[in-house]
Short mmCIF file of C-alpha atoms and ligand atoms in Angstrom, two decimals:
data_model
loop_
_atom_site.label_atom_id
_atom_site.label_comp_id
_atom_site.label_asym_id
_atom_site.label_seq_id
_atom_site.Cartn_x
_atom_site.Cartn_y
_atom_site.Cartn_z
CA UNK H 1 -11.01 52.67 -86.70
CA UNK H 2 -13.91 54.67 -86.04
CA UNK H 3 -12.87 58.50 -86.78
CA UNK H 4 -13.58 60.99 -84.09
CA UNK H 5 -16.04 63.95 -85.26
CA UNK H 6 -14.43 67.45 -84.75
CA UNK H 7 -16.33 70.85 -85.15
CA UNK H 8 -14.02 73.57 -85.86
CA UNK H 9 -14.56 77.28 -84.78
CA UNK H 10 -12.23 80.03 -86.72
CA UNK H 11 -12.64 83.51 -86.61
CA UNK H 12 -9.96 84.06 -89.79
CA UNK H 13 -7.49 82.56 -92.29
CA UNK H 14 -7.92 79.16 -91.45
CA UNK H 15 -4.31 77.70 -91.63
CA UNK H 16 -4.58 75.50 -88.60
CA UNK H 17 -7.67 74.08 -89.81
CA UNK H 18 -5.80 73.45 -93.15
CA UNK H 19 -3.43 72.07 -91.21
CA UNK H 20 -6.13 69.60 -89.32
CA UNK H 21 -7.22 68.72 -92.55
CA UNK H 22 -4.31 67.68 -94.43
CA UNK H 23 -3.35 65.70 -91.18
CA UNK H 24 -6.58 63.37 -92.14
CA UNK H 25 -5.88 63.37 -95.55
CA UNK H 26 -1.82 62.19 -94.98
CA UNK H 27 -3.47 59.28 -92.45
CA UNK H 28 -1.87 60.80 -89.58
CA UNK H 29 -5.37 62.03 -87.62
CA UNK H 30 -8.23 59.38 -87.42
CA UNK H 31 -10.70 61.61 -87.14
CA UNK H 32 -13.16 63.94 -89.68
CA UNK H 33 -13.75 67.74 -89.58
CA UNK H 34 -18.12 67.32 -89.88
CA UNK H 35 -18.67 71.23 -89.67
CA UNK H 36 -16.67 74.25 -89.17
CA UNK H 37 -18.36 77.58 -88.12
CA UNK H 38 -17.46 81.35 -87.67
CA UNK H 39 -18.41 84.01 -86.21
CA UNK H 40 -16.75 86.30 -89.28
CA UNK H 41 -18.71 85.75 -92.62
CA UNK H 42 -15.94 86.63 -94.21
CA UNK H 43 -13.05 84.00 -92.51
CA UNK H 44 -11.36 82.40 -95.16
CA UNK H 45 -11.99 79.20 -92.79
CA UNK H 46 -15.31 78.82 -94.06
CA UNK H 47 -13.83 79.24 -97.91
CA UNK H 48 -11.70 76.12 -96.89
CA UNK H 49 -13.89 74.24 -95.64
CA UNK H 50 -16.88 74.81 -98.55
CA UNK H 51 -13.86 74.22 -100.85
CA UNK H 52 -14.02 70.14 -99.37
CA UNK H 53 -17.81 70.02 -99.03
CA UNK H 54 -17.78 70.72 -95.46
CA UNK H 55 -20.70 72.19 -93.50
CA UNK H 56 -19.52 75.87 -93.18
CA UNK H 57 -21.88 77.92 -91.17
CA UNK H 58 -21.41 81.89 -90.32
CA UNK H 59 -23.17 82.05 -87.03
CA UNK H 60 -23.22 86.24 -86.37
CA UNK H 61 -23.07 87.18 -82.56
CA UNK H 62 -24.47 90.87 -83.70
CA UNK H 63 -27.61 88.51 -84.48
CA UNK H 64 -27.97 87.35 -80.96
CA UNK H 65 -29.04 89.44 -77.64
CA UNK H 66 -26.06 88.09 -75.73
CA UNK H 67 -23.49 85.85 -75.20
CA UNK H 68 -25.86 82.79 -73.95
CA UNK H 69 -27.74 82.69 -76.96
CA UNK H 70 -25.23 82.99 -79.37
CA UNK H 71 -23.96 80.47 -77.41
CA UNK H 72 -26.81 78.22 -77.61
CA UNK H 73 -26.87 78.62 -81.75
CA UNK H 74 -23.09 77.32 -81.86
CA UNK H 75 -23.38 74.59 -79.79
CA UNK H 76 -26.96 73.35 -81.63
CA UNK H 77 -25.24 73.48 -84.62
CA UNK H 78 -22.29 71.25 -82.96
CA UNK H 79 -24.66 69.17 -81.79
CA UNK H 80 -26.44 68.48 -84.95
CA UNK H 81 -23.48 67.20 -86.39
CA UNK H 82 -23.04 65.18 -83.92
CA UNK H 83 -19.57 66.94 -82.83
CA UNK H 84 -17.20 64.96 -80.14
CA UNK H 85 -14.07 67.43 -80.11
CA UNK H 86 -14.52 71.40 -80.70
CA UNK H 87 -11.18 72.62 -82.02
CA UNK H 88 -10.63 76.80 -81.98
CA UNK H 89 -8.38 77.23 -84.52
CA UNK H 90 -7.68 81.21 -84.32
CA UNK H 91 -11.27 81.55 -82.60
CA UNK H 92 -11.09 85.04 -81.33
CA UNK H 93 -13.84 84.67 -78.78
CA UNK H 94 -13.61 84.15 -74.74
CA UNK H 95 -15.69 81.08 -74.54
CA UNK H 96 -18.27 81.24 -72.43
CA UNK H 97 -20.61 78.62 -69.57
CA UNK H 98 -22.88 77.22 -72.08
CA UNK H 99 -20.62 75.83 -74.65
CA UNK H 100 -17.93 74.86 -71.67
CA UNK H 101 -20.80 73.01 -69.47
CA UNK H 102 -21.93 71.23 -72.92
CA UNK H 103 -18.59 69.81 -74.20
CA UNK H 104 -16.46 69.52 -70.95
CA UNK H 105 -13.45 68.87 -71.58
CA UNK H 106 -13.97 68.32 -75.00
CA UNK H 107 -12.86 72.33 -76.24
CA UNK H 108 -9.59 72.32 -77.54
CA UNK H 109 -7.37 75.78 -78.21
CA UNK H 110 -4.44 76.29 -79.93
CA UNK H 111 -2.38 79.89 -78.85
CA UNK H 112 0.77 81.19 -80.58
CA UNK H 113 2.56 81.75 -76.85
CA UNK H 114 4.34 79.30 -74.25
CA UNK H 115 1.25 79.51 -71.72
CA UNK H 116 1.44 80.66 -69.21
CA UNK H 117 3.17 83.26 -70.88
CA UNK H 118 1.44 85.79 -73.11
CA UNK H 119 -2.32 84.82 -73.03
CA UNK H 120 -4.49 87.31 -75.14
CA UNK H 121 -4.18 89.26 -78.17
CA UNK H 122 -1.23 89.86 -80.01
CA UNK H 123 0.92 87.13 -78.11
CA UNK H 124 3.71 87.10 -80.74
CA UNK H 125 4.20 90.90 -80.61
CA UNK H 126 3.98 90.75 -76.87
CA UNK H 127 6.59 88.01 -77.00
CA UNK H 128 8.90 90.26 -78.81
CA UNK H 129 8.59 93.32 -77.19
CA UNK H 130 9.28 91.29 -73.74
CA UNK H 131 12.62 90.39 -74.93
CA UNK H 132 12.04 86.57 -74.32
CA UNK H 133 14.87 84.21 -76.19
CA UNK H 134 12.18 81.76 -76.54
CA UNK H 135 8.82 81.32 -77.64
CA UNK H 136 6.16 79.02 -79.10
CA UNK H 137 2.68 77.79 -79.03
CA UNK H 138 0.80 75.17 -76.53
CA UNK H 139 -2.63 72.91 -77.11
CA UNK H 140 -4.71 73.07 -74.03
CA UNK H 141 -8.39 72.06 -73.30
CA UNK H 142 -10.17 74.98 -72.95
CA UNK H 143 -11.57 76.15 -69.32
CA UNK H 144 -13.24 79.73 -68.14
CA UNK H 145 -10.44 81.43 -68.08
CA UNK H 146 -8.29 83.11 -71.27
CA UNK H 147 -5.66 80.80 -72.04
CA UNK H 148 -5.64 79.01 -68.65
CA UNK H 149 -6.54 75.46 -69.36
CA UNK H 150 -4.66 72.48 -69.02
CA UNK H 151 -1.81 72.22 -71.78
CA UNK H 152 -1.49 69.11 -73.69
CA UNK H 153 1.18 69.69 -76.01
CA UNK H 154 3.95 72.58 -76.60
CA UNK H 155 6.43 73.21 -78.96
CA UNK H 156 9.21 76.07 -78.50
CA UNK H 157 10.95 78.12 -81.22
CA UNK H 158 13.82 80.63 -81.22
CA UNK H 159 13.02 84.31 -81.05
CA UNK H 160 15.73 86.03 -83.09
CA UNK H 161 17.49 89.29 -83.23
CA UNK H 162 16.08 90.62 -86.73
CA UNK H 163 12.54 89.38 -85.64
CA UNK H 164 9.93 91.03 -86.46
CA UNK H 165 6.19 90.64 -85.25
CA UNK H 166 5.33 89.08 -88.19
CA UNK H 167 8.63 86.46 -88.39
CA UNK H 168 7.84 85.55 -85.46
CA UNK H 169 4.43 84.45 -85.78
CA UNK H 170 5.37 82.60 -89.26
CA UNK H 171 8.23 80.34 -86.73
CA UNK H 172 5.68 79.71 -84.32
CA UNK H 173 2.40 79.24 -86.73
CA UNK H 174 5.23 75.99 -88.71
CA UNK H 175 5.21 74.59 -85.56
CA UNK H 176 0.89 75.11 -84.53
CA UNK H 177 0.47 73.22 -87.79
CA UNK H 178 2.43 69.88 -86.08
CA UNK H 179 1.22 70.24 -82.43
CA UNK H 180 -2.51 70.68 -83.53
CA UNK H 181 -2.89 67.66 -84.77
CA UNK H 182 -1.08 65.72 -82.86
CA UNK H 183 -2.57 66.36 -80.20
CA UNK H 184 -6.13 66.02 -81.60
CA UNK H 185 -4.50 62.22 -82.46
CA UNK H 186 -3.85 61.89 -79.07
CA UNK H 187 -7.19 62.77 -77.94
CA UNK H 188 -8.98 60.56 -80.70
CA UNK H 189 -6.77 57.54 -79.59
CA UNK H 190 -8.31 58.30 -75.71
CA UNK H 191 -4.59 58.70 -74.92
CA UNK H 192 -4.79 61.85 -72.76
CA UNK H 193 -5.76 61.44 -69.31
CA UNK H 194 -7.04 64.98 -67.25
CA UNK H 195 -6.00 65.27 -63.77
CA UNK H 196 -6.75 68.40 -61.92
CA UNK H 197 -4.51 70.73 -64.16
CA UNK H 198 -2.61 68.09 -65.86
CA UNK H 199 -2.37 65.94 -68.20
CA UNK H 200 -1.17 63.22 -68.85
CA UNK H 201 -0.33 60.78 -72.36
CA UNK H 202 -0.82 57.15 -71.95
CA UNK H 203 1.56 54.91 -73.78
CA UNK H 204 0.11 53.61 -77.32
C1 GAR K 1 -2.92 81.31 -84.93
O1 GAR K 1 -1.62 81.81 -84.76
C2 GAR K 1 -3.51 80.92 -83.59
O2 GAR K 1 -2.59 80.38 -82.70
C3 GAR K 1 -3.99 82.26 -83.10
O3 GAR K 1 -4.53 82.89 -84.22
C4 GAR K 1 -3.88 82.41 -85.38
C5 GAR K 1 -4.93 81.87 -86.31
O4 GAR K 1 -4.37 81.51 -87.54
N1 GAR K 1 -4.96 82.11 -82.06
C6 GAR K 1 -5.10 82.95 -81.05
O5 GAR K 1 -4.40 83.94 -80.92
C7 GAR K 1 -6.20 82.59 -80.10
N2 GAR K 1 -6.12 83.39 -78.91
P1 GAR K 1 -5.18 80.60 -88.55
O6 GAR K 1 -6.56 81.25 -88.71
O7 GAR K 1 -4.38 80.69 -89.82
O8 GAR K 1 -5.26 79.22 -87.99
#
């Protein structure tokens, strides 16, 4: 089966490309990661990914007189690797028109909340501090908005009553690790269809 090129964009740690990766290397994601890039020079990401041999490119918005040509660079770079699915794994970045009108529909996000809930910064402490019994993270294509696209996959976890901040987020970042890809394998196998703000999974 041919194996769908992603590009991923990480601003940090990396985990849920990690995740991504050993998701093609278990056979359960037909697809390759062909270049992973960062607007942090110093995102472990980019570690992981030189660590494999993978194109990892620090492309430094400070370098760039706005947000259009920074832009520009990231998707020229996606495009000369011939990119078919951009992934944002812990991308910190609003993305903007240029790299939304060249990859529609084709920007993926993964956010430690149950959208609509808690877009933004800090989700999991927001979570908490709310009170909510339940929380979680969702997949959704990316659109203009923060955190408004439409969801492809969620999964829900517990909030408990020793929680902290950071317990939380370790819950909810076990379950981003088996939602990511899976819904990337979704996408490669052309099983999710967009309609207006939802979408739907074809049967295999
Ligand atoms: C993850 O929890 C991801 O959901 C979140 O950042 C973390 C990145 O971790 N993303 C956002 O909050 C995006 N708004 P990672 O670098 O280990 O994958």
């Amino acid at each position: 089966m041919k194996k769908l090129r992603l590009g991923v964009l990480a601003s940090g740690r990396g985990s849920n490309l990690q995740a991504i990766l050993d998701a093609i290397d278990e056979g359960r994601l037909a697809a390759e990661v062909v270049v992973v890039i960062s607007d942090n020079g110093e995102a472990k990401a980019l570690e992981r990914a030189r660590l494999r041999g993978i194109p990892a490119i620090h492309i430094n918005p400070a370098q760039f007189p706005d947000k259009h040509t920074y832009e520009e660079a990231i998707v020229e770079t996606l495009k000369q690797h011939q990119v078919e699915l951009v992934c944002l794994a812990g991308y910190m970045r609003l993305v903007g028109r240029v790299m939304l009108e060249s990859f529609p529909n084709r920007i993926m996000n993964i956010h430690p909340a149950l959208l609509p809930a808690f877009p933004g910064l800090h989700a999991q402490q927001r979570a908490l501090e709310y009170g909510v019994r339940y929380s979680g993270c969702t997949v959704h294509f990316v659109d203009e908005g923060m955190d408004t696209g439409p969801i492809i996959l969620q999964a829900v976890v517990p909030v408990l009553p020793d929680d902290t901040p950071e317990t939380l987020a370790d819950r909810i970042l076990e379950q981003e690790h088996r939602i990511y890809p899976e819904a990337i394998a979704l996408f490669a196998a052309g099983r999710l269809e967009l309609r207006g703000k939802r979408v739907s999974i074809k049967e295999a």
